[in-house]
Coordinates of C-alpha atoms in Angstrom, one line a residue:
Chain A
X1 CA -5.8 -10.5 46.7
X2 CA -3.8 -12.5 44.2
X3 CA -2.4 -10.8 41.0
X4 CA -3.4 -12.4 38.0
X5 CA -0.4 -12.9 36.0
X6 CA -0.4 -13.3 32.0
X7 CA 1.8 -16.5 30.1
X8 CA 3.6 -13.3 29.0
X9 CA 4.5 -11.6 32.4
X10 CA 5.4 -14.9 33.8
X11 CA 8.1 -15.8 30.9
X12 CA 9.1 -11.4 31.6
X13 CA 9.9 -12.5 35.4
X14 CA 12.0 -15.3 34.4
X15 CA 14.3 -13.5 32.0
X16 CA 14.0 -10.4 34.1
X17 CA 15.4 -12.6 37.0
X18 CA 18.1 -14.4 34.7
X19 CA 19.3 -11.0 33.6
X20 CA 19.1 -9.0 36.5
X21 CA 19.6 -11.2 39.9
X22 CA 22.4 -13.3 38.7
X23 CA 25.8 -11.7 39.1
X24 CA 27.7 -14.6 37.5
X25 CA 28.1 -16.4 34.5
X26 CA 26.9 -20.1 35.4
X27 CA 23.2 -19.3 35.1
X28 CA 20.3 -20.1 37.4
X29 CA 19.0 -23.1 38.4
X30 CA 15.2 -24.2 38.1
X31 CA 14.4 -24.0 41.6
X32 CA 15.8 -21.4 42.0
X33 CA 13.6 -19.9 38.9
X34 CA 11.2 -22.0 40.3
X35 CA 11.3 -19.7 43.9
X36 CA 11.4 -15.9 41.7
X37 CA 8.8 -17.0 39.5
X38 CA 6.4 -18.2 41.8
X39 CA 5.2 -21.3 39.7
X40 CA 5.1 -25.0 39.9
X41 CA 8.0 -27.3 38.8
X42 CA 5.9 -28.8 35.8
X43 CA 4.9 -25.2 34.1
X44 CA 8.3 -23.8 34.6
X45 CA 9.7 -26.7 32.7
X46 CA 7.2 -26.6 29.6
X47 CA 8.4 -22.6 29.8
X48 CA 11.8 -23.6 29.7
X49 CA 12.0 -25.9 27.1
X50 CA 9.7 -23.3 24.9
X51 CA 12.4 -20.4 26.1
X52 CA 15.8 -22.7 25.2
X53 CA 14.1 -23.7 21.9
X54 CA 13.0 -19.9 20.7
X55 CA 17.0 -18.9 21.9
X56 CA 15.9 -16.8 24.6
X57 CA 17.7 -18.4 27.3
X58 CA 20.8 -20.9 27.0
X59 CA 21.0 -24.4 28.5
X60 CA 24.1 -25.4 30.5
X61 CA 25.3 -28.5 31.7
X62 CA 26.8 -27.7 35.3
X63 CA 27.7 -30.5 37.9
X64 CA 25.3 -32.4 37.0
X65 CA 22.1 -30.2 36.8
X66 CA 20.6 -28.1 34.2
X67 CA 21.2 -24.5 34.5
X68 CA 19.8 -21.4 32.6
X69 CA 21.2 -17.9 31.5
X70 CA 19.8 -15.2 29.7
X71 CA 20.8 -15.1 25.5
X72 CA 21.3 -11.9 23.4
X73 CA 18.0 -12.3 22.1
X74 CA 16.3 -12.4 25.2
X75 CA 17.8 -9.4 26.2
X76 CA 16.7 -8.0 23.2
X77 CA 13.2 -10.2 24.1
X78 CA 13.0 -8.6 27.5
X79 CA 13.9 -4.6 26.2
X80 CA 10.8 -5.2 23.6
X81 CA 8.5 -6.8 26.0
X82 CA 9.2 -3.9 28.6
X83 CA 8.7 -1.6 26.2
X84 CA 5.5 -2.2 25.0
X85 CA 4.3 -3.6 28.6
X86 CA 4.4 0.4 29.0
X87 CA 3.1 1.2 26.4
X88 CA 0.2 -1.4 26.7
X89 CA -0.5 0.1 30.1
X90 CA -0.7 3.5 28.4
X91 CA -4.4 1.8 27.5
X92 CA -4.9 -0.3 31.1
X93 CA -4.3 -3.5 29.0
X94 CA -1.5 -6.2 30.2
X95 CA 0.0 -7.7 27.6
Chain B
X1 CA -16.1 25.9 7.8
X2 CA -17.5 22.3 8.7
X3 CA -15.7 20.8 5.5
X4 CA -12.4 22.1 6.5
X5 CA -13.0 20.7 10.0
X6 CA -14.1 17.1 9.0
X7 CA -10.9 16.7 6.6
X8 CA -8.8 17.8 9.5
X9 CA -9.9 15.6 12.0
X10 CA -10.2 12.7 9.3
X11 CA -6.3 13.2 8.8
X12 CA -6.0 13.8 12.1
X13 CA -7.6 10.4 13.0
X14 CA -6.1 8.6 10.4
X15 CA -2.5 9.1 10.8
X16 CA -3.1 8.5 14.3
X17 CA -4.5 5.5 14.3
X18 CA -1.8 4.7 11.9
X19 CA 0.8 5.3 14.1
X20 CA -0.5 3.8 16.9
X21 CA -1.5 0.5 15.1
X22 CA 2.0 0.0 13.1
X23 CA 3.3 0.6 17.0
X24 CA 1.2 -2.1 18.3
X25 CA 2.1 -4.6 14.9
X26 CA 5.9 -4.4 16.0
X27 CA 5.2 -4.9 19.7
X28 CA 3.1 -8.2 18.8
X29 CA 6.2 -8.8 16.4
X30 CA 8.3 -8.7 18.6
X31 CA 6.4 -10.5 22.0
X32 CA 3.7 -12.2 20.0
X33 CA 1.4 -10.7 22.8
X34 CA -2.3 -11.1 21.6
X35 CA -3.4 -7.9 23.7
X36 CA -1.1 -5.7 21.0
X37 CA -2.7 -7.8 18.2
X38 CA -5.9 -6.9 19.3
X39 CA -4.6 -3.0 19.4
X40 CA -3.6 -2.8 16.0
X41 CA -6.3 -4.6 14.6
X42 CA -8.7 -2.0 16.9
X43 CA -6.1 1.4 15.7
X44 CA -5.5 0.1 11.6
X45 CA -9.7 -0.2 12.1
X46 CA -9.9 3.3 13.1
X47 CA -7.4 4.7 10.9
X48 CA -8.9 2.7 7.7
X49 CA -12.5 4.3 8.8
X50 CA -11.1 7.8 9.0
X51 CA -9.5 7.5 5.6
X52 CA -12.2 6.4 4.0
X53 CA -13.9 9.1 5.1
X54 CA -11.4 11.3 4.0
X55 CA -10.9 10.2 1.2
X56 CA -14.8 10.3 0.6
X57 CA -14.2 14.0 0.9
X58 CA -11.7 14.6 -0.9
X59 CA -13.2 13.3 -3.6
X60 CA -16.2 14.9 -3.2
X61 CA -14.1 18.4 -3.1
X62 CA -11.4 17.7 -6.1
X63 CA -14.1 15.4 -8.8
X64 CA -17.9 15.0 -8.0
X65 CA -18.3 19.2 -6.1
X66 CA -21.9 18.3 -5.2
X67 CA -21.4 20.0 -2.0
X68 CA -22.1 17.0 -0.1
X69 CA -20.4 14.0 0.7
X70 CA -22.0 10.3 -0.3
X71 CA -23.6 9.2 2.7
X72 CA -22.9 5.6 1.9
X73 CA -19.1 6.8 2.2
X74 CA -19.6 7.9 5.5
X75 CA -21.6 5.6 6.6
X76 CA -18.8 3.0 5.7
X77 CA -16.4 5.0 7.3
X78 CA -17.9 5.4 10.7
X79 CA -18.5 1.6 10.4
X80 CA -15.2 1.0 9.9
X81 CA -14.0 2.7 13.1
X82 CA -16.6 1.3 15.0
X83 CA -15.3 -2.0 14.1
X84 CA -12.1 -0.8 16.3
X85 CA -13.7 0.9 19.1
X86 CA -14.9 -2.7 19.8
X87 CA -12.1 -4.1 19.9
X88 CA -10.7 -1.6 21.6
X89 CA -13.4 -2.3 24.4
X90 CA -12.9 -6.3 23.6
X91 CA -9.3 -6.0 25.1
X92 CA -10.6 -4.8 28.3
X93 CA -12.8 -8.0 28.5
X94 CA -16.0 -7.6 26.9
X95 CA -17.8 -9.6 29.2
X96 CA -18.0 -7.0 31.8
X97 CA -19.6 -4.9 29.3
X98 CA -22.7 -7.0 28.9
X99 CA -24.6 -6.4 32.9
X100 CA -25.9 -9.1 33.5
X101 CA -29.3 -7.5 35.6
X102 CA -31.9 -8.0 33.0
X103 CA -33.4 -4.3 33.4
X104 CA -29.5 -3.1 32.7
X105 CA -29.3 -4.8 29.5
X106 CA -32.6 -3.6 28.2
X107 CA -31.7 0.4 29.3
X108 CA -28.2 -0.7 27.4
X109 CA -29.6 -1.6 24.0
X110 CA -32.3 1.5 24.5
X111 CA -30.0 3.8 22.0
X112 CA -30.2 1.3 19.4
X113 CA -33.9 1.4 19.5
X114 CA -33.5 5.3 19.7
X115 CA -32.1 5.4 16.4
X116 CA -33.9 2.4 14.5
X117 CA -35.7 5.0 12.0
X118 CA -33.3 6.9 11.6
X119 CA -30.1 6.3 9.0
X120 CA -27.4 3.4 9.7
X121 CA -24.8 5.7 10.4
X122 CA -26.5 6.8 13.6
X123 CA -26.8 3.2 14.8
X124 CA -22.9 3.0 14.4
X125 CA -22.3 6.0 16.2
X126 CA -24.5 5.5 19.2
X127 CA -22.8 2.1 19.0
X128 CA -19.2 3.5 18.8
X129 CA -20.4 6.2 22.0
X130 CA -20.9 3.0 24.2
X131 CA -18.0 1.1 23.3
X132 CA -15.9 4.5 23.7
X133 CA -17.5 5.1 27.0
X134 CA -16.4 1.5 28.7
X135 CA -12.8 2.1 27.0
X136 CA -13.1 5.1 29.0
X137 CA -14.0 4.2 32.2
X138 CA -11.7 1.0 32.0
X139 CA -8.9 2.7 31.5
X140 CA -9.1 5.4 33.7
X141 CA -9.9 2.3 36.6
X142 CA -6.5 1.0 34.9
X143 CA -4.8 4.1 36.4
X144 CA -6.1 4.0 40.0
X145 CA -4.3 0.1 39.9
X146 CA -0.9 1.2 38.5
X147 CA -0.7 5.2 38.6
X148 CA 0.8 4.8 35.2
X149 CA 0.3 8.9 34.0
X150 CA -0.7 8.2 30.1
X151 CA -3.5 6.1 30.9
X152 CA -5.0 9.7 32.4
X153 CA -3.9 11.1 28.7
X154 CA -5.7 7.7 27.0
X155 CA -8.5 7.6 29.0
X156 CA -9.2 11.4 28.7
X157 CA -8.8 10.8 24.6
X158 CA -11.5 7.8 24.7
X159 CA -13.7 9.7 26.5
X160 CA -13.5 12.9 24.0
X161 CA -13.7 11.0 21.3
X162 CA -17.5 9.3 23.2
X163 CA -18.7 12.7 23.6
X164 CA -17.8 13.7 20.2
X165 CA -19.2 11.0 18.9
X166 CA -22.5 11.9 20.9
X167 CA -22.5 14.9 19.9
X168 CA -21.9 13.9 16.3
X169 CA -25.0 11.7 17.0
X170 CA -27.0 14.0 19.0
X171 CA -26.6 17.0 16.1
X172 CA -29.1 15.0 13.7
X173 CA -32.1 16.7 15.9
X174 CA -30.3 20.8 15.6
X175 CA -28.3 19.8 12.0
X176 CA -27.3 23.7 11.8
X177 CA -26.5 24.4 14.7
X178 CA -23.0 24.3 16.1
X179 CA -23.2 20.8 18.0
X180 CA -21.5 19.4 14.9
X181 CA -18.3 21.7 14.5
X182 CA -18.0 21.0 18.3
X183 CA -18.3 17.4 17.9
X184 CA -15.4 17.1 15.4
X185 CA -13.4 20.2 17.7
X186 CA -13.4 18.0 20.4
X187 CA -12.3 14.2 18.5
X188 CA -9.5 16.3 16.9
X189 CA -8.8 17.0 20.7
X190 CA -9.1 13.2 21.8
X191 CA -7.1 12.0 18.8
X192 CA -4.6 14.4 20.2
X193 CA -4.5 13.4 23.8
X194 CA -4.2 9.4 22.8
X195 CA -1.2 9.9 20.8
X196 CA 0.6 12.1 23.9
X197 CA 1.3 8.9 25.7
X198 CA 1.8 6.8 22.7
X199 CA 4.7 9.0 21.0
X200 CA 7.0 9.0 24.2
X201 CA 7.3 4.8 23.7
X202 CA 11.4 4.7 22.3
X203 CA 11.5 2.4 20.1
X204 CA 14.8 2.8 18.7
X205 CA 16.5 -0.1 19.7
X206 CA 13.4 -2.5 19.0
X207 CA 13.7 -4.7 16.3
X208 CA 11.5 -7.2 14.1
X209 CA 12.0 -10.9 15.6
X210 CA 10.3 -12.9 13.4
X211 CA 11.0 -16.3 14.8
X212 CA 9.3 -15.5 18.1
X213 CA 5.9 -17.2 18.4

């Protein structure tokens, strides 16, 4: 069966991907985010451009294509929203 | 005896539901999840209730000494935190609550008509037992999913605080006998087992992001 995943879980697996599966500095491209995520090209851009504006993740200009990295604040982000997504589960809720 | 007990477990519940709501404020500050807004709403509910009850007491034992506490006071109070327990239960998706077989919902809404003659506070608590009850059993499901261990110490505290409550209820038919010390015994005891998960959360690196959502 399909897991049901939350607008909040899906933004968690994109910063959890941009932090923790990229070993260099250049960032990850969207189909690449695109293939962790599990979501279509047209929702991962809206998420995108909401991520880039809030500061979460950082935009960069790389041969040509668009490429994303993880910010301080969504470190921070991502530390808070693992936090409470424990403590959330503590009372079988997603958040 | 029984007056001791009640201000115990109304400080009990309040600075728990305290903690656990101001807890669940700066996790929706901080992800602007609507789940933890729902939480803190549902725990700042519960805690208001319980101090309004104790302070209905308090009262009552420093400036009126009638020997009894207003029962509008209580009444309010038990409102109050019933006013929580549903949204506590609205988190887990109310509409499962509701069956939808049409001799389900009329056994369902029985208690109510149970305690129609009887005073409004006993409508809030049979109330609050159902809504308690569902928390319970959702959350307790919620563990067999992801094995997460504090949803045991969660589901265990919902479900002591239904069977206080029903107790609580239930003691209106025996009022001296012991049901009602037992009733507050065991939600001191559920308060107790929902904070266990709740104060091993670190939040010492989290900190207010207002911008976010």
């Amino acid at each position: 069966m399909t897991e049901y995943r939350t607008h909040m879980k899906i933004i968690g697996d994109i910063l959890s991907t941009t932090r923790d599966d990229l070993r260099d500095e250049d960032g990850a491209t969207v189909t690449y985010l695109i293939r962790k995520a599990n979501i279509s090209h047209s929702r991962i851009s809206r998420i995108l451009k909401t991520l880039v504006s809030q500061g979460l993740l950082e935009q960069i200009e790389s041969q040509g294509s668009n490429k994303y990295r993880i910010s301080q604040t969504g470190r921070e982000f991502l530390q808070a929203y693992k936090t409470f997504t424990n403590f959330a589960d503590n009372f079988g809720l997603n958040i | 005896m029984e007056f001791l007990l009640e201000n115990i477990l109304n400080l009990v519940g309040f600075l728990v539901g305290l903690a656990i709501g101001v807890m669940s404020i700066i996790g929706f500050r901080n992800t602007g999840s609507p789940t933890l807004f729902r939480l803190s709403i549902a725990f700042l509910s519960i805690s208001l209730g319980f101090f309004v009850i104790w302070t209905g007491y308090t009262i009552e034992d420093f400036v009126i000494k009638s020997g009894n506490i207003e029962r509008w006071v209580q009444t309010l109070g038990i409102a109050i935190q019933t006013i929580g327990y549903f949204f506590i239960a609205f988190s887990h998706s109310i509409k499962s609550f509701f069956p939808k077989s049409s001799y389900f919902r009329s056994v369902g809404i029985l208690p109510l008509f149970l305690v129609s003659s009887v005073q409004l506070e006993h409508i809030f608590r049979s109330v609050s037992f159902i809504l308690l009850v569902y928390g319970a059993i959702e959350t307790m499901l919620s563990y067999f999913e992801n094995k997460n261990k504090g949803a045991i110490s969660v589901g265990v505290g919902l479900g002591l605080l239904a069977l206080g409550e029903f107790l609580g209820w239930y003691s209106f038919v025996f009022p001296e006998s012991i049901l009602y010390t037992a009733s507050v015994t065991i939600k001191i005891g559920g308060l107790i087992a929902l904070f266990i998960p709740v104060s091993k959360v670190p939040l010492t690196k989290i900190k207010f992001d207002g911008d976010f959502e």
